[in-house]
CSV table of C-alpha atoms and ligand atoms in Angstrom, one decimal:
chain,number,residue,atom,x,y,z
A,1,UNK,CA,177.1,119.8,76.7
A,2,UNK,CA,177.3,116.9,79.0
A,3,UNK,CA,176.0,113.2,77.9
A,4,UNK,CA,172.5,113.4,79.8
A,5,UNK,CA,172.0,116.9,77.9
A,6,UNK,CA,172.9,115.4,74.7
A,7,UNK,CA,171.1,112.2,75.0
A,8,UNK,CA,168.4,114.2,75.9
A,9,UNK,CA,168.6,116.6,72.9
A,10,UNK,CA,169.0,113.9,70.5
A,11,UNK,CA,166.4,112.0,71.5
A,12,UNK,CA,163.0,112.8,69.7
A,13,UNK,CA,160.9,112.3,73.1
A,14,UNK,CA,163.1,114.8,74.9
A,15,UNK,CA,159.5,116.8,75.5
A,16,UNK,CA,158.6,113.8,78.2
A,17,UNK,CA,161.0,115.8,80.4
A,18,UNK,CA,159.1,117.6,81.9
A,19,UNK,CA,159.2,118.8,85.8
A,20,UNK,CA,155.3,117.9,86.7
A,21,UNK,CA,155.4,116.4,90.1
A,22,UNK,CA,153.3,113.3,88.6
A,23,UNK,CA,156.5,112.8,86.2
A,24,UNK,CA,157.7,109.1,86.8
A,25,UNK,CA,159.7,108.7,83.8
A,26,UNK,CA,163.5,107.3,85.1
A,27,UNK,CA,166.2,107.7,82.4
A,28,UNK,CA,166.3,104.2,82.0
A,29,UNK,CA,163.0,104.3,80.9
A,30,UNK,CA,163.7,107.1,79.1
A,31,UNK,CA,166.3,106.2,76.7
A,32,UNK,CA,164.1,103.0,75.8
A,33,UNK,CA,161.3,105.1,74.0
A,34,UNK,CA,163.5,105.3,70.3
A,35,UNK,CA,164.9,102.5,70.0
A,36,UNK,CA,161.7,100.4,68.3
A,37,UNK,CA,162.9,96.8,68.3
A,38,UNK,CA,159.7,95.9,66.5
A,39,UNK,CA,161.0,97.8,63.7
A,40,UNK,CA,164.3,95.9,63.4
A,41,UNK,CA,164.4,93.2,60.7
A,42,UNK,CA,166.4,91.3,61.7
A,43,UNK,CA,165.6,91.1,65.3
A,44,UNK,CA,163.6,88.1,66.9
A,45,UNK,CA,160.6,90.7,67.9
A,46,UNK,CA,160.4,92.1,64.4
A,47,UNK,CA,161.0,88.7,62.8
A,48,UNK,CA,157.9,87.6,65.1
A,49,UNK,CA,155.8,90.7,64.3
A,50,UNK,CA,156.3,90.0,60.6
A,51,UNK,CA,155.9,86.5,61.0
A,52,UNK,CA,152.3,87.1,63.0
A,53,UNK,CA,151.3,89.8,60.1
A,54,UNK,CA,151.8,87.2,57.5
A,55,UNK,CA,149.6,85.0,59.4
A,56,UNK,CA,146.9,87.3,59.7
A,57,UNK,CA,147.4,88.2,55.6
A,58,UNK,CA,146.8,84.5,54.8
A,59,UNK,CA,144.3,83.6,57.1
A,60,UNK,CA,142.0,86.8,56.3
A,61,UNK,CA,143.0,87.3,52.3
A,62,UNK,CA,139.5,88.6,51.7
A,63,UNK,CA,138.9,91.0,54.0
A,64,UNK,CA,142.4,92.2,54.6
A,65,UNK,CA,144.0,93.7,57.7
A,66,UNK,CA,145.5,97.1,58.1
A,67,UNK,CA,148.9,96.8,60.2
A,68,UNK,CA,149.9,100.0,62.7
A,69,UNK,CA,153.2,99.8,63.9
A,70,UNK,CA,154.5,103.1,64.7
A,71,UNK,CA,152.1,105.1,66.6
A,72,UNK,CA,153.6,107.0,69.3
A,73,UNK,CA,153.7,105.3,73.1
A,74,UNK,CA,152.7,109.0,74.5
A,75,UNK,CA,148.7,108.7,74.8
A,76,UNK,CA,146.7,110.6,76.9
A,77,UNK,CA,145.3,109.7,79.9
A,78,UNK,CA,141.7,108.9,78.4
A,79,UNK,CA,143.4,106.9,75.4
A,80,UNK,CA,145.4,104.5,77.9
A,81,UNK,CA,141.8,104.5,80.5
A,82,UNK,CA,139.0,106.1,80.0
A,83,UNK,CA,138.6,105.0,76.2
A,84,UNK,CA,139.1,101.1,77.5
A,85,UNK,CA,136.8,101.6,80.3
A,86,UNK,CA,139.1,101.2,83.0
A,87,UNK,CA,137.2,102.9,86.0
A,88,UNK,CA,138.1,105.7,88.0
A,89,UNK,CA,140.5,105.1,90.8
A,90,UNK,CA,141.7,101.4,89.3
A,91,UNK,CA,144.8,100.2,90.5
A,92,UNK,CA,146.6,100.5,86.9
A,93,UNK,CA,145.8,104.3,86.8
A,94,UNK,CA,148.0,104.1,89.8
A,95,UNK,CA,151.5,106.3,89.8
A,96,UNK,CA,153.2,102.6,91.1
A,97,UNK,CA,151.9,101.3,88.3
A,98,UNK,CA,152.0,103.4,85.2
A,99,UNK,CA,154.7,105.8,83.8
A,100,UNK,CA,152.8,109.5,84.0
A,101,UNK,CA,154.7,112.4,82.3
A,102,UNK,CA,151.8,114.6,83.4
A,103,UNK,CA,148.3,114.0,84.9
A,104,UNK,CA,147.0,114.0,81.5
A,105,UNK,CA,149.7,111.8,79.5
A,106,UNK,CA,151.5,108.3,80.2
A,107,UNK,CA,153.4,106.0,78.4
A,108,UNK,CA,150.7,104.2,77.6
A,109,UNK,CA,150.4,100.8,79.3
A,110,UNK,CA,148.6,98.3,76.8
A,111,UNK,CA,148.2,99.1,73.1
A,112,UNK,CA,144.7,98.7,73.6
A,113,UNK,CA,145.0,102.4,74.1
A,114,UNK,CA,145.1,102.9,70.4
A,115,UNK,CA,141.6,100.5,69.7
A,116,UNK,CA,138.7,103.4,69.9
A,117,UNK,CA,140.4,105.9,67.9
A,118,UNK,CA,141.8,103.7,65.2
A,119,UNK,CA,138.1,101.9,64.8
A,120,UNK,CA,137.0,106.0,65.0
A,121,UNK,CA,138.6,106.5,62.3
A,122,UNK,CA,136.9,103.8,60.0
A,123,UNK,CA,139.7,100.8,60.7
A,124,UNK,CA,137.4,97.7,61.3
A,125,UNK,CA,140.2,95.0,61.2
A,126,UNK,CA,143.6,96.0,61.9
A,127,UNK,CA,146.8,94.8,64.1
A,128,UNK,CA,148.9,97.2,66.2
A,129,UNK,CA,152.4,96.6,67.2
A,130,UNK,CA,154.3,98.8,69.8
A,131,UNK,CA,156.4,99.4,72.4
A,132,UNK,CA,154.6,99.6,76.3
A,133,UNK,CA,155.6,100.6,79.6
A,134,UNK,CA,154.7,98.9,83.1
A,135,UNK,CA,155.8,99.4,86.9
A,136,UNK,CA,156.5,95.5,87.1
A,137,UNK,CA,158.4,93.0,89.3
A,138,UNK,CA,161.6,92.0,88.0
A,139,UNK,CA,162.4,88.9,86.9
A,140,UNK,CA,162.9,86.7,83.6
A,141,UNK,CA,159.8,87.3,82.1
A,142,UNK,CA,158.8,90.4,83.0
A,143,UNK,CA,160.8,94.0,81.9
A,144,UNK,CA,159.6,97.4,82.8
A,145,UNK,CA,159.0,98.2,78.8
A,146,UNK,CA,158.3,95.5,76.5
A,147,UNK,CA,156.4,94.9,73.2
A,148,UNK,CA,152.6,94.0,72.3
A,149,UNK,CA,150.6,93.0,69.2
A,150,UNK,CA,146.8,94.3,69.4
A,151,UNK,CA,144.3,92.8,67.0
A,152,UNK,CA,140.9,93.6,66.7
A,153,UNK,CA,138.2,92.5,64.1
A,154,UNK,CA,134.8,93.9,63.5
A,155,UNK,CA,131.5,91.8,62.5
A,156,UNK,CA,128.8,93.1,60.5
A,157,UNK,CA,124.9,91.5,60.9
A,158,UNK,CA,125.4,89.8,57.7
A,159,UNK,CA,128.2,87.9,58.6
A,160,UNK,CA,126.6,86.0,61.8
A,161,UNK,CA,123.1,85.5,59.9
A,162,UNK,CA,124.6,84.4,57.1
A,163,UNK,CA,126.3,81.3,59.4
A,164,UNK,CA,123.4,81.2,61.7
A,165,UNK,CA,125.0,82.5,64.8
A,166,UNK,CA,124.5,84.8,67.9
A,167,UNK,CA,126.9,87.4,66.9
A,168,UNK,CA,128.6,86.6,70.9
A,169,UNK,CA,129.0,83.2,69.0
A,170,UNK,CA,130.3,84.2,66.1
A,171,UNK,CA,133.1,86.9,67.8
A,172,UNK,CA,133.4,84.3,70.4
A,173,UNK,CA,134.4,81.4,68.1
A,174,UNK,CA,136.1,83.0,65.5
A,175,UNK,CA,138.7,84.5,68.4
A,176,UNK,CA,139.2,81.3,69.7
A,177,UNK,CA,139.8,79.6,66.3
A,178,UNK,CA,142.1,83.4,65.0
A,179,UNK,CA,144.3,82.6,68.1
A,180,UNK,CA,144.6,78.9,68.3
A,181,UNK,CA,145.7,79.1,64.5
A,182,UNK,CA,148.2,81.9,65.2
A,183,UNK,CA,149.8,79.3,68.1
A,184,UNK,CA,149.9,76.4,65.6
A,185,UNK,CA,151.6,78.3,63.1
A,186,UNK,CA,154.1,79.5,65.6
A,187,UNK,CA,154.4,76.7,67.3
A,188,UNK,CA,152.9,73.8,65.4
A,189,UNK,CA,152.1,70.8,68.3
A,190,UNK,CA,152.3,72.8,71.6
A,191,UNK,CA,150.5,72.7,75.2
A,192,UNK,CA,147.9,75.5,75.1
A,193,UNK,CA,145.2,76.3,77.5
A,194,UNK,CA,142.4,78.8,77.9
A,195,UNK,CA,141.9,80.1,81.4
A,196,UNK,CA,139.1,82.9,81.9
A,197,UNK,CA,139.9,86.2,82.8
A,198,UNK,CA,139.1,90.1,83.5
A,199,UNK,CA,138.9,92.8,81.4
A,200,UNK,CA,137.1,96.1,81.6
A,201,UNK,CA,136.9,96.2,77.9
A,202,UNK,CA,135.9,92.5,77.1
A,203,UNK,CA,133.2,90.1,77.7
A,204,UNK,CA,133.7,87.5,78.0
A,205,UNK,CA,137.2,87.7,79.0
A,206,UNK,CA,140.5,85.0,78.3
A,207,UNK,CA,143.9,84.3,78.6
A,208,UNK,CA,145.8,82.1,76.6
A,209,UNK,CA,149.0,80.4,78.1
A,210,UNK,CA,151.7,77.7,76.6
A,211,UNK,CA,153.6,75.4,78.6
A,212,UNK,CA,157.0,76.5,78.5
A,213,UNK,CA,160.3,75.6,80.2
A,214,UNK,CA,158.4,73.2,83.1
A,215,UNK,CA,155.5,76.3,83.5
A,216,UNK,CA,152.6,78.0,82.4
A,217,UNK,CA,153.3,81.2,80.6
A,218,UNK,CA,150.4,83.8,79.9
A,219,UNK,CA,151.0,85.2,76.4
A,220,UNK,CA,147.9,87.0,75.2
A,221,UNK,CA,144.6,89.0,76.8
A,222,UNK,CA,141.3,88.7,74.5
A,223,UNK,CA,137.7,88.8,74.7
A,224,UNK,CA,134.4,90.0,72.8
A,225,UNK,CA,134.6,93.8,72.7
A,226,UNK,CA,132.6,95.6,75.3
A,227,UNK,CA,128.9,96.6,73.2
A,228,UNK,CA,129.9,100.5,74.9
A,229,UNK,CA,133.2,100.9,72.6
A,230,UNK,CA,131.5,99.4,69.2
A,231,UNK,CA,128.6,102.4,70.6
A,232,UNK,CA,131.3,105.0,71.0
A,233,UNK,CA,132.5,104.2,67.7
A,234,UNK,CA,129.3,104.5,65.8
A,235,UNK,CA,129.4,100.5,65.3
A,236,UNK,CA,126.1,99.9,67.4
A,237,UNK,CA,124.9,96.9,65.3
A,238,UNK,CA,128.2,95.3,64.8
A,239,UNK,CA,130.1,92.6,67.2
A,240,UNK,CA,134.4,92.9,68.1
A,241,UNK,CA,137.0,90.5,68.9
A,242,UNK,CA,140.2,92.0,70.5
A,243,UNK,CA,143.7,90.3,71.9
A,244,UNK,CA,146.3,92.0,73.2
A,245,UNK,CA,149.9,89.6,72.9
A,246,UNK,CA,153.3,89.8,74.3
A,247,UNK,CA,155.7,89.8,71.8
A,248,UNK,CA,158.6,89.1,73.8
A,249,UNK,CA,156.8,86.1,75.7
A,250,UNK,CA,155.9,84.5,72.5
A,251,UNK,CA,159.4,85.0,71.2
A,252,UNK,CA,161.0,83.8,74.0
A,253,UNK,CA,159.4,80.2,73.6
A,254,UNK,CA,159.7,80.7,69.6
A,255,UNK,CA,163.5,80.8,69.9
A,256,UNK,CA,164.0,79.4,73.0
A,257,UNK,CA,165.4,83.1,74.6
A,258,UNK,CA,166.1,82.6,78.3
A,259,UNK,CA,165.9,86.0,80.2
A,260,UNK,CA,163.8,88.9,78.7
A,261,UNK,CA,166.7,91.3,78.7
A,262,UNK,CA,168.6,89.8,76.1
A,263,UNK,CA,166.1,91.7,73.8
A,264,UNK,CA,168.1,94.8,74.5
A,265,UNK,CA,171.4,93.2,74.4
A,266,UNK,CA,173.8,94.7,71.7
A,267,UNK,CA,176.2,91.8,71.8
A,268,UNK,CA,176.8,90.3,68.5
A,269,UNK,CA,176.9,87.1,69.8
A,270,UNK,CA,173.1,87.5,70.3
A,271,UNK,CA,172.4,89.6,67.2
A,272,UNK,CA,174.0,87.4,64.6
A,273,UNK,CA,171.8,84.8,65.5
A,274,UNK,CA,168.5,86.4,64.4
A,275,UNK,CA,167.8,87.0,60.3
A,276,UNK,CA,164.6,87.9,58.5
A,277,UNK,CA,163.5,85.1,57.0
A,278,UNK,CA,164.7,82.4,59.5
A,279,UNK,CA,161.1,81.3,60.4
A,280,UNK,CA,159.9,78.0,59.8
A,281,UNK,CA,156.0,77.0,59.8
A,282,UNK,CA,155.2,75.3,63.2
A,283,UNK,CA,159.1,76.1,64.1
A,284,UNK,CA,159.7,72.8,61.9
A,285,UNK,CA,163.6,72.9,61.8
A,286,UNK,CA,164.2,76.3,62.6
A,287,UNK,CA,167.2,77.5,64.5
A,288,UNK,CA,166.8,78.0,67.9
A,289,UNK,CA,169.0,80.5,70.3
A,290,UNK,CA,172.1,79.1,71.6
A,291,UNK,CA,172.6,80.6,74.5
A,292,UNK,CA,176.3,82.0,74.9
A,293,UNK,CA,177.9,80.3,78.2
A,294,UNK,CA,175.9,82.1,81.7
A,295,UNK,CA,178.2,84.1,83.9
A,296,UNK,CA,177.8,83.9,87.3
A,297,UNK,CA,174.9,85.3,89.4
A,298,UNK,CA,175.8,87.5,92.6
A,299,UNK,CA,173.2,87.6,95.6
A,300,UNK,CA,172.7,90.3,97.8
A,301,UNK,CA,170.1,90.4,100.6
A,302,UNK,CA,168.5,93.4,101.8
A,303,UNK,CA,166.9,93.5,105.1
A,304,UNK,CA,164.7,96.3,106.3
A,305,UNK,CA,161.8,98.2,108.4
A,306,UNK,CA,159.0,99.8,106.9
A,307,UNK,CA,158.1,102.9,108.0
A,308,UNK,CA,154.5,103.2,109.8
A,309,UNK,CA,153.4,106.6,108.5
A,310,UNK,CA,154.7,106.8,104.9
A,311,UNK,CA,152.9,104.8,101.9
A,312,UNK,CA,156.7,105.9,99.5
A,313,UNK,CA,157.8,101.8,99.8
A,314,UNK,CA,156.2,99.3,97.3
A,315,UNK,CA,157.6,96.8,95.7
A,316,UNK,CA,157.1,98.4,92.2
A,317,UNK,CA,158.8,101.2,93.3
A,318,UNK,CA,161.8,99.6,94.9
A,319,UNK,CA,162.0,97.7,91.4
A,320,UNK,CA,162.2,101.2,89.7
A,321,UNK,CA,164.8,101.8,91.9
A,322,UNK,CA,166.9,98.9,91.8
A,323,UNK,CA,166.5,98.7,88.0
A,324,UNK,CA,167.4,102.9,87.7
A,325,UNK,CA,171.0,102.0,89.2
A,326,UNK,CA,171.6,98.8,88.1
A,327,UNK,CA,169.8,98.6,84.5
A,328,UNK,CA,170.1,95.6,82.6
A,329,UNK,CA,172.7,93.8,85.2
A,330,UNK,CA,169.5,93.2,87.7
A,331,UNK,CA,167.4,89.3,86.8
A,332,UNK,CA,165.6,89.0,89.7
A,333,UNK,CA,164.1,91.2,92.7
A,334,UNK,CA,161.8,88.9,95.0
A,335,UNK,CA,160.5,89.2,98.4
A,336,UNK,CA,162.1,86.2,101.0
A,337,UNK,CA,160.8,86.8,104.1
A,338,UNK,CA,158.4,89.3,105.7
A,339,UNK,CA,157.3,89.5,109.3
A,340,UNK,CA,155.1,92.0,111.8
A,341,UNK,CA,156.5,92.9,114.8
A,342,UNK,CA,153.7,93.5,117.3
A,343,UNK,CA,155.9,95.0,120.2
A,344,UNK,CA,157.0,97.8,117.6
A,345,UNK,CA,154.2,97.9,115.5
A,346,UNK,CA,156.2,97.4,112.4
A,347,UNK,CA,156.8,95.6,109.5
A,348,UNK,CA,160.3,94.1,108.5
A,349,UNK,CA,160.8,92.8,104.8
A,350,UNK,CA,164.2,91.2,103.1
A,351,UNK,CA,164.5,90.9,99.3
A,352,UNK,CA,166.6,89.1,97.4
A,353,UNK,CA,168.7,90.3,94.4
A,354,UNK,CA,170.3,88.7,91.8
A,355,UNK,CA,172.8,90.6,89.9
A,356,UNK,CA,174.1,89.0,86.7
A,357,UNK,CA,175.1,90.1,83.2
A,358,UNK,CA,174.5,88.8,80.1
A,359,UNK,CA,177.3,89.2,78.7
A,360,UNK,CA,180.2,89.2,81.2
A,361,UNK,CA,180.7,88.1,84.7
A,362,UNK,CA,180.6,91.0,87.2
A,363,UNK,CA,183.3,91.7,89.8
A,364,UNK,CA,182.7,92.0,93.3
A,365,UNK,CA,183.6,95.8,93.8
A,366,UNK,CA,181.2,96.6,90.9
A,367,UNK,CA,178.0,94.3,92.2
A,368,UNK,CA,179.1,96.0,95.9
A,369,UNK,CA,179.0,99.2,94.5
A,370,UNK,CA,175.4,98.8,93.1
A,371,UNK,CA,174.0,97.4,96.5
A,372,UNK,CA,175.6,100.3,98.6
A,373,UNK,CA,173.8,103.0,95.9
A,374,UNK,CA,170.4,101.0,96.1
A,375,UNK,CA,170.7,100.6,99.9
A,376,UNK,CA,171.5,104.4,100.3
A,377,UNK,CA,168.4,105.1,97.7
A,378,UNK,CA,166.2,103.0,99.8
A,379,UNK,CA,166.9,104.8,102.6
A,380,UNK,CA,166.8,108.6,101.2
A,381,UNK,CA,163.9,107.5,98.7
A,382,UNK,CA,161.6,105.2,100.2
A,383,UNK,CA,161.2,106.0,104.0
A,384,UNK,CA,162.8,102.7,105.3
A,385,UNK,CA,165.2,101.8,107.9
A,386,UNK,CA,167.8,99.5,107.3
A,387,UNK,CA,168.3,96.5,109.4
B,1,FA5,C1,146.5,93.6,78.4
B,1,FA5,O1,147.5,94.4,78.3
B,1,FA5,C2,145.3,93.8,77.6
B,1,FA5,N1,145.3,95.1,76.9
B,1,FA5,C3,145.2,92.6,76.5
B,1,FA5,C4,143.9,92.6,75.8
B,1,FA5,C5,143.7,93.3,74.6
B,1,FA5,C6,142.8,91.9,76.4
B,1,FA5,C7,142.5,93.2,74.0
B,1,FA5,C8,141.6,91.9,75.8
B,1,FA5,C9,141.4,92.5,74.5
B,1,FA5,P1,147.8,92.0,80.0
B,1,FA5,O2,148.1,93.0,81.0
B,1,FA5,O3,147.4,90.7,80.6
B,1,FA5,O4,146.6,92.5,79.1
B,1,FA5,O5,149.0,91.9,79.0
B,1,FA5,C10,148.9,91.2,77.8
B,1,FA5,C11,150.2,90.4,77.6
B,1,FA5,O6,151.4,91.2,77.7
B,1,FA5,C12,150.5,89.3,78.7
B,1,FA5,O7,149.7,88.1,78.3
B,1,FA5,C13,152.0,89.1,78.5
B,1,FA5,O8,152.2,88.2,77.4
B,1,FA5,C14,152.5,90.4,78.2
B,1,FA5,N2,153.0,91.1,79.4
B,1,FA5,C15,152.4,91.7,80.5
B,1,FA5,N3,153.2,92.3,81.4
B,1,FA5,C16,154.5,92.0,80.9
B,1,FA5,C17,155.8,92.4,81.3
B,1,FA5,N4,156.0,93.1,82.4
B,1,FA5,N5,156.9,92.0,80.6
B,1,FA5,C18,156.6,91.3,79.4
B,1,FA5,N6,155.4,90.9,78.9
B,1,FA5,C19,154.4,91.3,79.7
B,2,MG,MG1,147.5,89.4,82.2
């Protein structure tokens, strides 16, 4: 049996190989959907989802959570969408988008997939913590399958009468208050800011974002439930708050993790550095990464023409592409110039790759050897011409 075969046959998602023409799952993507770093003790995104959970046990002692953390990332269509609200014909129901194994199934995108069944079935306050899967750019914060924390918390009548609320005041405040907690413990003194934002399934609708290495980082999606869920789930009379975190986001800036790859990285010199039970309130104390030395980065430019009648090149795609041949040795993909050429009606764009490892410096035969397959891909796969 060759390795793909076996690979395949040992892995317990080996039915995700299926030969539907709507089938986007690459291998890389692939041999992602076991491994369940939120499950590892001793790595830095389960020592931050156990870290969260204990938050969430202290803060709400009297009316508990329930914590999910191993639901399966292959939801239906109508679990990932429909259930959410997410109209018909919305750009994230889009093949360059999403990861589709059929028309009907998808890795799902958000683990807000898993809120209207979970409060179906009688959960009212509850955190769920899984893998998810995105058609994304490429760069040091963003990584075609990564880790998020949903919460959600349901109010009954009683508890905004008895405070004298609007229950939108009550959701509203208590969210803000839940999150800005969560950041403290984390984080204790930190730049934070509330920006407002879009949801189909909130209203209203936020993003919260911490100043991290000279930016602005998004790390969480929340809002007050949409009234329609709460409806769908028999909860008429009752109120929701729901976020939606990035785990890796929030543990980059938590242990000061550079590039979003190393998450995957096997090297011991990034393991050993992570134990259960490292955390410190606030981060008070509380050993940080030390990043090994940085190899090298190699730059390759790739200049080319559009072709007029085909719609196969986005820049999602060509990020599936690059990041099929080159897996984890790709940081950054981005666009450096882009022009029209009226006389022949078409459109040139050059991109910019940086190849580096993690853990060793590259030669130049092996980064050449990369750029000739994704050059010869881009040609075969995506309709361009090469300049
Ligand atoms: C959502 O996924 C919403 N489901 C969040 C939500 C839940 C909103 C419940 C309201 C109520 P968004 O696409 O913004 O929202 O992603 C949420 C977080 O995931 C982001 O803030 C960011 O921290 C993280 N994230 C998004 N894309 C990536 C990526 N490609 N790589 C790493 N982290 C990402
Ligand atoms: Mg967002």
């Amino acid at each position: 049996m060759n390795h793909l075969l076996l690979r395949v046959f040992l892995n317990p998602y080996a039915d995700i190989f299926t030969d539907d023409p709507k089938n986007n799952v690459s291998e890389y993507i692939y041999e992602k959907l076991d491994k369940n770093l939120h499950l590892q003790t001793n790595h830095p995104l389960g020592i931050l989802k156990t870290v969260i959970e204990e938050y969430f046990s202290m803060r709400f002692k009297h009316k508990p959570f329930t914590f999910y953390d191993d639901l399966t990332p292959i939801v239906s269509t109508q679990a990932n969408f429909d259930s959410v609200l997410v109209p018909p014909g919305h750009v994230s129901r889009s093949s360059n988008d999403t990861y589709y194994v059929d028309d009907n199934t998808v890795l799902r995108c958000h683990t807000s997939a898993h809120q209207l069944e979970l409060l179906k079935s009688g959960a009212r306050r509850f955190l769920v913590t899984g893998d998810v899967y995105r058609r994304d750019s490429i760069d040091a914060t963003h990584f075609p399958v990564f880790h998020q924390m949903e919460g959600v918390c349901v109010f009954e009548p009683q508890d905004w009468e008895a405070r004298q609320l609007s229950s939108l005041e009550l959701a509203n405040s208590e969210l803000k208050i839940t999150l800005e907690g969560l950041v403290r413990h984390l984080f204790g003194e930190i730049q934070m800011r509330w920006v407002d934002a879009y949801f189909p399934f909130t209203e209203p609708s936020y993003e919260l974002e911490i100043f991290f290495n000279g930016e602005w980082l998004e790390v969480l999606g929340c809002g007050v439930m949409q009234k329609s869920i709460l409806d769908e789930a028999s909860l008429g009379n009752h109120r929701a708050w729901a976020f939606g975190l990035g785990l890796e986001r929030l543990a980059m800036i938590l242990f000061d993790i550079p590039d979003i790859r190393l998450f995957w990285s096997t090297d011991l010199r990034f393991s050993k550095q992570f134990k259960a039970g490292m955390f410190r309130a606030g981060g008070v104390g509380m050993q940080k990464f030390s990043s090994y030395s940085k190899f090298p980065p190699c730059y390759k430019d790739v200049s080319f023409w559009l072709a007029k009648d085909s719609t196969r090149f986005t820049e999602n795609t060509l990020c599936e592409l690059v990041r099929d041949v080159a897996g984890n040795l790709i940081e950054e993909v981005k666009l450096i110039d882009e022009f029209y050429n009226p006389k022949l009606d078409q459109t040139s764009n050059c991109f910019r790759f940086t190849y580096r490892s993690m853990e060793r410096s590259l030669t130049d035969d092996e980064v050449n050897q990369l750029q000739e397959q994704v050059r010869s891909r881009l040609v075969d796969e995506l309709d361009v011409t090469l300049r």
